[in-house]
C-alpha cells in the first residue's frame, strides 16, 4: 500500500489525508489479523494520523495508543502488529524502535489500570464483566430462563466519533432506564447489552426503548433469552459482540 500524500497545508486537505490514512491503516490492520473489525478505532488513532500527516512527533501518540489497546484487553503482540500496519501504509521498512518502545511502555502502563471492569472510553462495564456476572447466575443455581439480554446495536458503518458519542448517550439512557440491579455492558464498539430479569413488562419496556431512544440514534434493539448452559451463554455473548462487517 502506498503512503498518503504529505503535500498541502489547507485544513481541508489535512482532514482528507487524515481520513485516508485512517482508512488505509484500518484496512491493512484487518488484513493482518485484527478482529473484530468494529473494535479497531479509538480516538488516539486520529491523533496519530494527524501527527503523521503533519510530520509531527509520533511518540506521545504511540504511548497513548499502547495504553488504549491494553485497557481494551488487546495483547502486546496484536498491538504491535496493529501499529506495524500503519508503518506499512506509510511505506516505512520497519517500525522505528523509539515508537515501538513508546507503544510497549504505554501498553504496560495501560495494563495497570484498576478499572478493568470499566471501558475507559465510554465508562460502561466491559464484556468481561458481563461474562463474570452471567457466570455468577449459573453458579448461583438461578434458572437461565429467568433472565434476558437486551441488545442495542449501532450502525457499524457510521463515523467512529459519532458512533462513540452515540454509545455514551445510549449507555447513559440505559442506566436511567434499567434501575433494578440490571447489568449494562459494552460488548463491542457497536453493541451494548443489558442483563435483566424476564419481567412481565420487559416486552413493553423494550418496545418503548426501540421506538423512542434507539430510533432517535439509528440503533436497533432486540431481546434474547439466556441459554441453559454457561458455555452456551459465553458463545452467545461472543456471537452478539461480533456483528457482521459491511
Short mmCIF file of C-alpha atoms in Angstrom, two decimals:
data_model
loop_
_atom_site.label_atom_id
_atom_site.label_comp_id
_atom_site.label_asym_id
_atom_site.label_seq_id
_atom_site.Cartn_x
_atom_site.Cartn_y
_atom_site.Cartn_z
CA UNK A 1 0.00 0.00 0.00
CA UNK A 2 1.26 3.41 -0.82
CA UNK A 3 1.75 6.09 1.84
CA UNK A 4 -0.68 9.01 1.93
CA UNK A 5 0.38 12.20 0.22
CA UNK A 6 2.10 14.65 2.53
CA UNK A 7 1.71 17.79 0.44
CA UNK A 8 -0.81 20.58 1.05
CA UNK A 9 -1.34 22.73 4.11
CA UNK A 10 -5.01 23.69 3.96
CA UNK A 11 -7.13 22.32 6.83
CA UNK A 12 -9.47 20.60 4.37
CA UNK A 13 -6.54 18.85 2.70
CA UNK A 14 -5.14 17.73 6.05
CA UNK A 15 -8.52 16.40 7.14
CA UNK A 16 -8.86 14.43 3.91
CA UNK A 17 -5.36 12.99 4.32
CA UNK A 18 -6.09 12.00 7.92
CA UNK A 19 -9.25 10.21 6.91
CA UNK A 20 -7.47 8.43 4.06
CA UNK A 21 -4.61 7.36 6.31
CA UNK A 22 -7.04 6.10 8.93
CA UNK A 23 -8.94 4.10 6.31
CA UNK A 24 -5.79 2.56 4.86
CA UNK A 25 -4.44 1.75 8.33
CA UNK A 26 -7.68 0.08 9.39
CA UNK A 27 -7.87 -1.91 6.16
CA UNK A 28 -4.27 -3.05 6.46
CA UNK A 29 -4.72 -3.99 10.12
CA UNK A 30 -7.71 -6.16 9.26
CA UNK A 31 -5.71 -7.88 6.54
CA UNK A 32 -3.00 -8.69 9.08
CA UNK A 33 -5.42 -10.25 11.53
CA UNK A 34 -7.27 -7.57 13.51
CA UNK A 35 -10.63 -8.88 14.75
CA UNK A 36 -13.39 -7.92 15.41
CA UNK A 37 -13.29 -5.14 12.80
CA UNK A 38 -15.64 -2.70 14.53
CA UNK A 39 -13.44 -2.59 17.66
CA UNK A 40 -10.40 -1.22 15.84
CA UNK A 41 -10.97 2.53 16.12
CA UNK A 42 -10.08 4.50 19.24
CA UNK A 43 -9.72 8.32 19.49
CA UNK A 44 -5.92 8.22 19.65
CA UNK A 45 -5.92 6.69 16.15
CA UNK A 46 -6.93 10.09 14.79
CA UNK A 47 -4.24 11.85 16.82
CA UNK A 48 -1.57 9.54 15.39
CA UNK A 49 -2.87 10.07 11.86
CA UNK A 50 -2.83 13.84 12.34
CA UNK A 51 0.78 13.76 13.58
CA UNK A 52 1.80 11.52 10.68
CA UNK A 53 0.17 13.79 8.10
CA UNK A 54 1.79 16.88 9.60
CA UNK A 55 5.17 15.21 10.05
CA UNK A 56 4.96 15.63 13.82
CA UNK A 57 6.27 13.59 16.74
CA UNK A 58 4.52 10.21 16.95
CA UNK A 59 5.97 9.19 20.32
CA UNK A 60 3.21 10.73 22.52
CA UNK A 61 0.53 9.20 20.33
CA UNK A 62 2.21 5.78 20.41
CA UNK A 63 2.33 5.92 24.20
CA UNK A 64 -1.39 6.67 24.40
CA UNK A 65 -2.13 4.11 21.70
CA UNK A 66 -0.45 1.38 23.74
CA UNK A 67 -2.42 2.42 26.82
CA UNK A 68 -5.70 2.37 24.91
CA UNK A 69 -5.07 -1.08 23.44
CA UNK A 70 -4.09 -2.54 26.82
CA UNK A 71 -7.18 -1.12 28.51
CA UNK A 72 -9.30 -2.69 25.78
CA UNK A 73 -7.78 -6.10 26.51
CA UNK A 74 -5.62 -6.31 23.37
CA UNK A 75 -2.36 -8.23 23.82
CA UNK A 76 1.04 -6.69 23.21
CA UNK A 77 1.65 -8.84 20.12
CA UNK A 78 -1.59 -7.79 18.46
CA UNK A 79 -0.93 -4.17 19.43
CA UNK A 80 2.48 -4.15 17.75
CA UNK A 81 1.07 -5.91 14.68
CA UNK A 82 -1.66 -3.29 14.50
CA UNK A 83 0.88 -0.45 14.67
CA UNK A 84 3.08 -2.17 12.10
CA UNK A 85 0.11 -1.98 9.73
CA UNK A 86 0.36 1.81 9.96
CA UNK A 87 4.07 1.82 9.22
CA UNK A 88 3.41 -0.42 6.20
CA UNK A 89 0.88 2.10 4.90
CA UNK A 90 3.38 4.91 5.46
CA UNK A 91 5.92 2.98 3.40
CA UNK A 92 8.46 2.51 6.20
CA UNK A 93 10.74 -0.53 6.03
CA UNK A 94 10.04 -1.34 9.70
CA UNK A 95 8.54 0.37 12.77
CA UNK A 96 11.11 2.77 14.31
CA UNK A 97 12.45 1.50 17.65
CA UNK A 98 11.57 4.70 19.63
CA UNK A 99 7.95 4.36 18.54
CA UNK A 100 7.79 0.65 19.38
CA UNK A 101 9.33 1.40 22.78
CA UNK A 102 6.72 4.10 23.46
CA UNK A 103 3.99 1.73 22.33
CA UNK A 104 5.22 -1.03 24.66
CA UNK A 105 5.62 1.35 27.61
CA UNK A 106 2.09 2.62 27.07
CA UNK A 107 0.76 -0.92 26.88
CA UNK A 108 2.41 -1.86 30.17
CA UNK A 109 1.09 1.29 31.81
CA UNK A 110 -2.41 0.70 30.47
CA UNK A 111 -2.36 -2.83 31.83
CA UNK A 112 -2.02 -1.43 35.35
CA UNK A 113 -5.49 0.12 35.18
CA UNK A 114 -7.58 -0.52 38.29
CA UNK A 115 -10.78 -0.09 36.25
CA UNK A 116 -10.57 -3.36 34.33
CA UNK A 117 -14.32 -3.88 34.65
CA UNK A 118 -15.00 -0.50 33.00
CA UNK A 119 -14.44 0.62 29.43
CA UNK A 120 -12.19 3.73 29.63
CA UNK A 121 -13.80 5.48 26.67
CA UNK A 122 -17.50 5.17 27.49
CA UNK A 123 -17.46 4.41 31.23
CA UNK A 124 -19.66 1.34 30.63
CA UNK A 125 -18.98 -2.10 32.09
CA UNK A 126 -16.89 -4.36 29.87
CA UNK A 127 -17.90 -7.58 28.14
CA UNK A 128 -15.61 -9.42 30.57
CA UNK A 129 -17.61 -8.03 33.49
CA UNK A 130 -20.87 -9.17 31.89
CA UNK A 131 -19.47 -12.67 31.33
CA UNK A 132 -18.49 -12.81 35.00
CA UNK A 133 -21.92 -11.60 36.07
CA UNK A 134 -23.67 -14.21 33.92
CA UNK A 135 -21.34 -16.91 35.21
CA UNK A 136 -22.38 -15.99 38.75
CA UNK A 137 -26.02 -16.59 37.82
CA UNK A 138 -25.29 -20.12 36.67
CA UNK A 139 -23.08 -20.88 39.68
CA UNK A 140 -25.75 -19.50 41.98
CA UNK A 141 -28.25 -22.00 40.66
CA UNK A 142 -30.60 -19.42 39.15
CA UNK A 143 -32.58 -20.59 36.15
CA UNK A 144 -31.31 -19.09 32.90
CA UNK A 145 -34.91 -18.65 31.76
CA UNK A 146 -35.38 -16.04 34.46
CA UNK A 147 -33.10 -13.60 32.64
CA UNK A 148 -32.89 -11.93 29.25
CA UNK A 149 -30.27 -10.00 27.34
CA UNK A 150 -31.43 -6.74 25.80
CA UNK A 151 -29.16 -5.97 22.83
CA UNK A 152 -28.70 -2.49 21.35
CA UNK A 153 -26.82 -2.32 18.04
CA UNK A 154 -25.48 0.74 16.23
CA UNK A 155 -24.64 1.09 12.55
CA UNK A 156 -21.07 -0.29 12.17
CA UNK A 157 -20.50 1.90 9.09
CA UNK A 158 -21.12 5.18 10.95
CA UNK A 159 -18.28 7.62 11.60
CA UNK A 160 -16.29 6.34 14.64
CA UNK A 161 -16.52 9.63 16.55
CA UNK A 162 -20.28 9.83 16.01
CA UNK A 163 -20.74 6.18 16.92
CA UNK A 164 -18.76 6.60 20.15
CA UNK A 165 -20.84 9.63 21.10
CA UNK A 166 -23.98 7.58 20.46
CA UNK A 167 -22.66 4.76 22.65
CA UNK A 168 -22.07 7.18 25.51
CA UNK A 169 -25.53 8.71 25.16
CA UNK A 170 -27.25 5.33 24.84
CA UNK A 171 -25.31 3.98 27.82
CA UNK A 172 -26.48 6.95 29.89
CA UNK A 173 -30.09 6.44 28.81
CA UNK A 174 -29.97 2.71 29.54
CA UNK A 175 -28.57 3.42 33.01
CA UNK A 176 -31.52 5.70 33.63
CA UNK A 177 -34.00 3.18 32.29
CA UNK A 178 -32.73 -0.05 33.86
CA UNK A 179 -32.54 0.62 37.59
CA UNK A 180 -33.47 -2.79 39.04
CA UNK A 181 -29.93 -4.07 39.62
CA UNK A 182 -29.52 -4.86 35.91
CA UNK A 183 -26.04 -5.03 34.38
CA UNK A 184 -25.27 -2.82 31.35
CA UNK A 185 -22.13 -3.56 29.35
CA UNK A 186 -20.30 -2.65 26.16
CA UNK A 187 -19.85 -5.79 24.03
CA UNK A 188 -18.11 -4.02 21.15
CA UNK A 189 -17.84 -0.54 19.62
CA UNK A 190 -21.26 -1.05 18.05
CA UNK A 191 -23.16 -3.17 20.57
CA UNK A 192 -24.46 -2.80 24.12
CA UNK A 193 -26.12 -5.46 26.25
CA UNK A 194 -28.29 -5.33 29.34
CA UNK A 195 -28.69 -8.36 31.60
CA UNK A 196 -32.15 -8.14 33.16
CA UNK A 197 -34.82 -10.33 34.67
CA UNK A 198 -37.56 -11.60 32.39
CA UNK A 199 -40.29 -9.48 33.94
CA UNK A 200 -43.86 -9.29 32.65
CA UNK A 201 -43.33 -5.72 31.44
CA UNK A 202 -39.99 -6.32 29.69
CA UNK A 203 -41.59 -6.53 26.25
CA UNK A 204 -43.31 -3.19 26.70
CA UNK A 205 -40.17 -1.59 28.09
CA UNK A 206 -38.16 -2.89 25.13
CA UNK A 207 -40.76 -1.55 22.69
CA UNK A 208 -40.62 1.89 24.31
CA UNK A 209 -36.81 1.95 24.09
CA UNK A 210 -36.85 0.75 20.48
CA UNK A 211 -39.42 3.28 19.27
CA UNK A 212 -38.02 6.26 21.15
CA UNK A 213 -34.40 6.30 22.34
CA UNK A 214 -33.00 3.77 19.85
CA UNK A 215 -34.83 5.16 16.85
CA UNK A 216 -33.50 8.63 17.67
CA UNK A 217 -29.92 7.33 17.42
CA UNK A 218 -30.41 4.96 14.48
CA UNK A 219 -29.96 1.90 16.71
CA UNK A 220 -31.70 -1.46 16.70
CA UNK A 221 -32.89 -3.33 19.80
CA UNK A 222 -33.96 -6.90 20.48
CA UNK A 223 -34.05 -9.34 23.40
CA UNK A 224 -32.74 -12.90 23.68
CA UNK A 225 -33.08 -15.46 26.50
CA UNK A 226 -30.04 -16.88 28.25
CA UNK A 227 -29.20 -20.45 27.15
CA UNK A 228 -29.49 -23.39 29.51
CA UNK A 229 -25.74 -23.89 29.96
CA UNK A 230 -22.96 -21.38 30.82
CA UNK A 231 -20.75 -22.38 27.89
CA UNK A 232 -23.65 -21.67 25.54
CA UNK A 233 -24.07 -18.26 27.18
CA UNK A 234 -20.38 -17.46 26.59
CA UNK A 235 -20.74 -18.44 22.94
CA UNK A 236 -23.86 -16.30 22.65
CA UNK A 237 -22.06 -13.24 24.00
CA UNK A 238 -19.20 -13.78 21.57
CA UNK A 239 -21.62 -14.04 18.66
CA UNK A 240 -23.56 -10.95 19.70
CA UNK A 241 -20.37 -8.95 20.13
CA UNK A 242 -19.15 -9.77 16.63
CA UNK A 243 -21.57 -8.14 14.20
CA UNK A 244 -21.21 -8.76 10.50
CA UNK A 245 -18.83 -6.28 8.86
CA UNK A 246 -20.06 -4.30 5.91
#
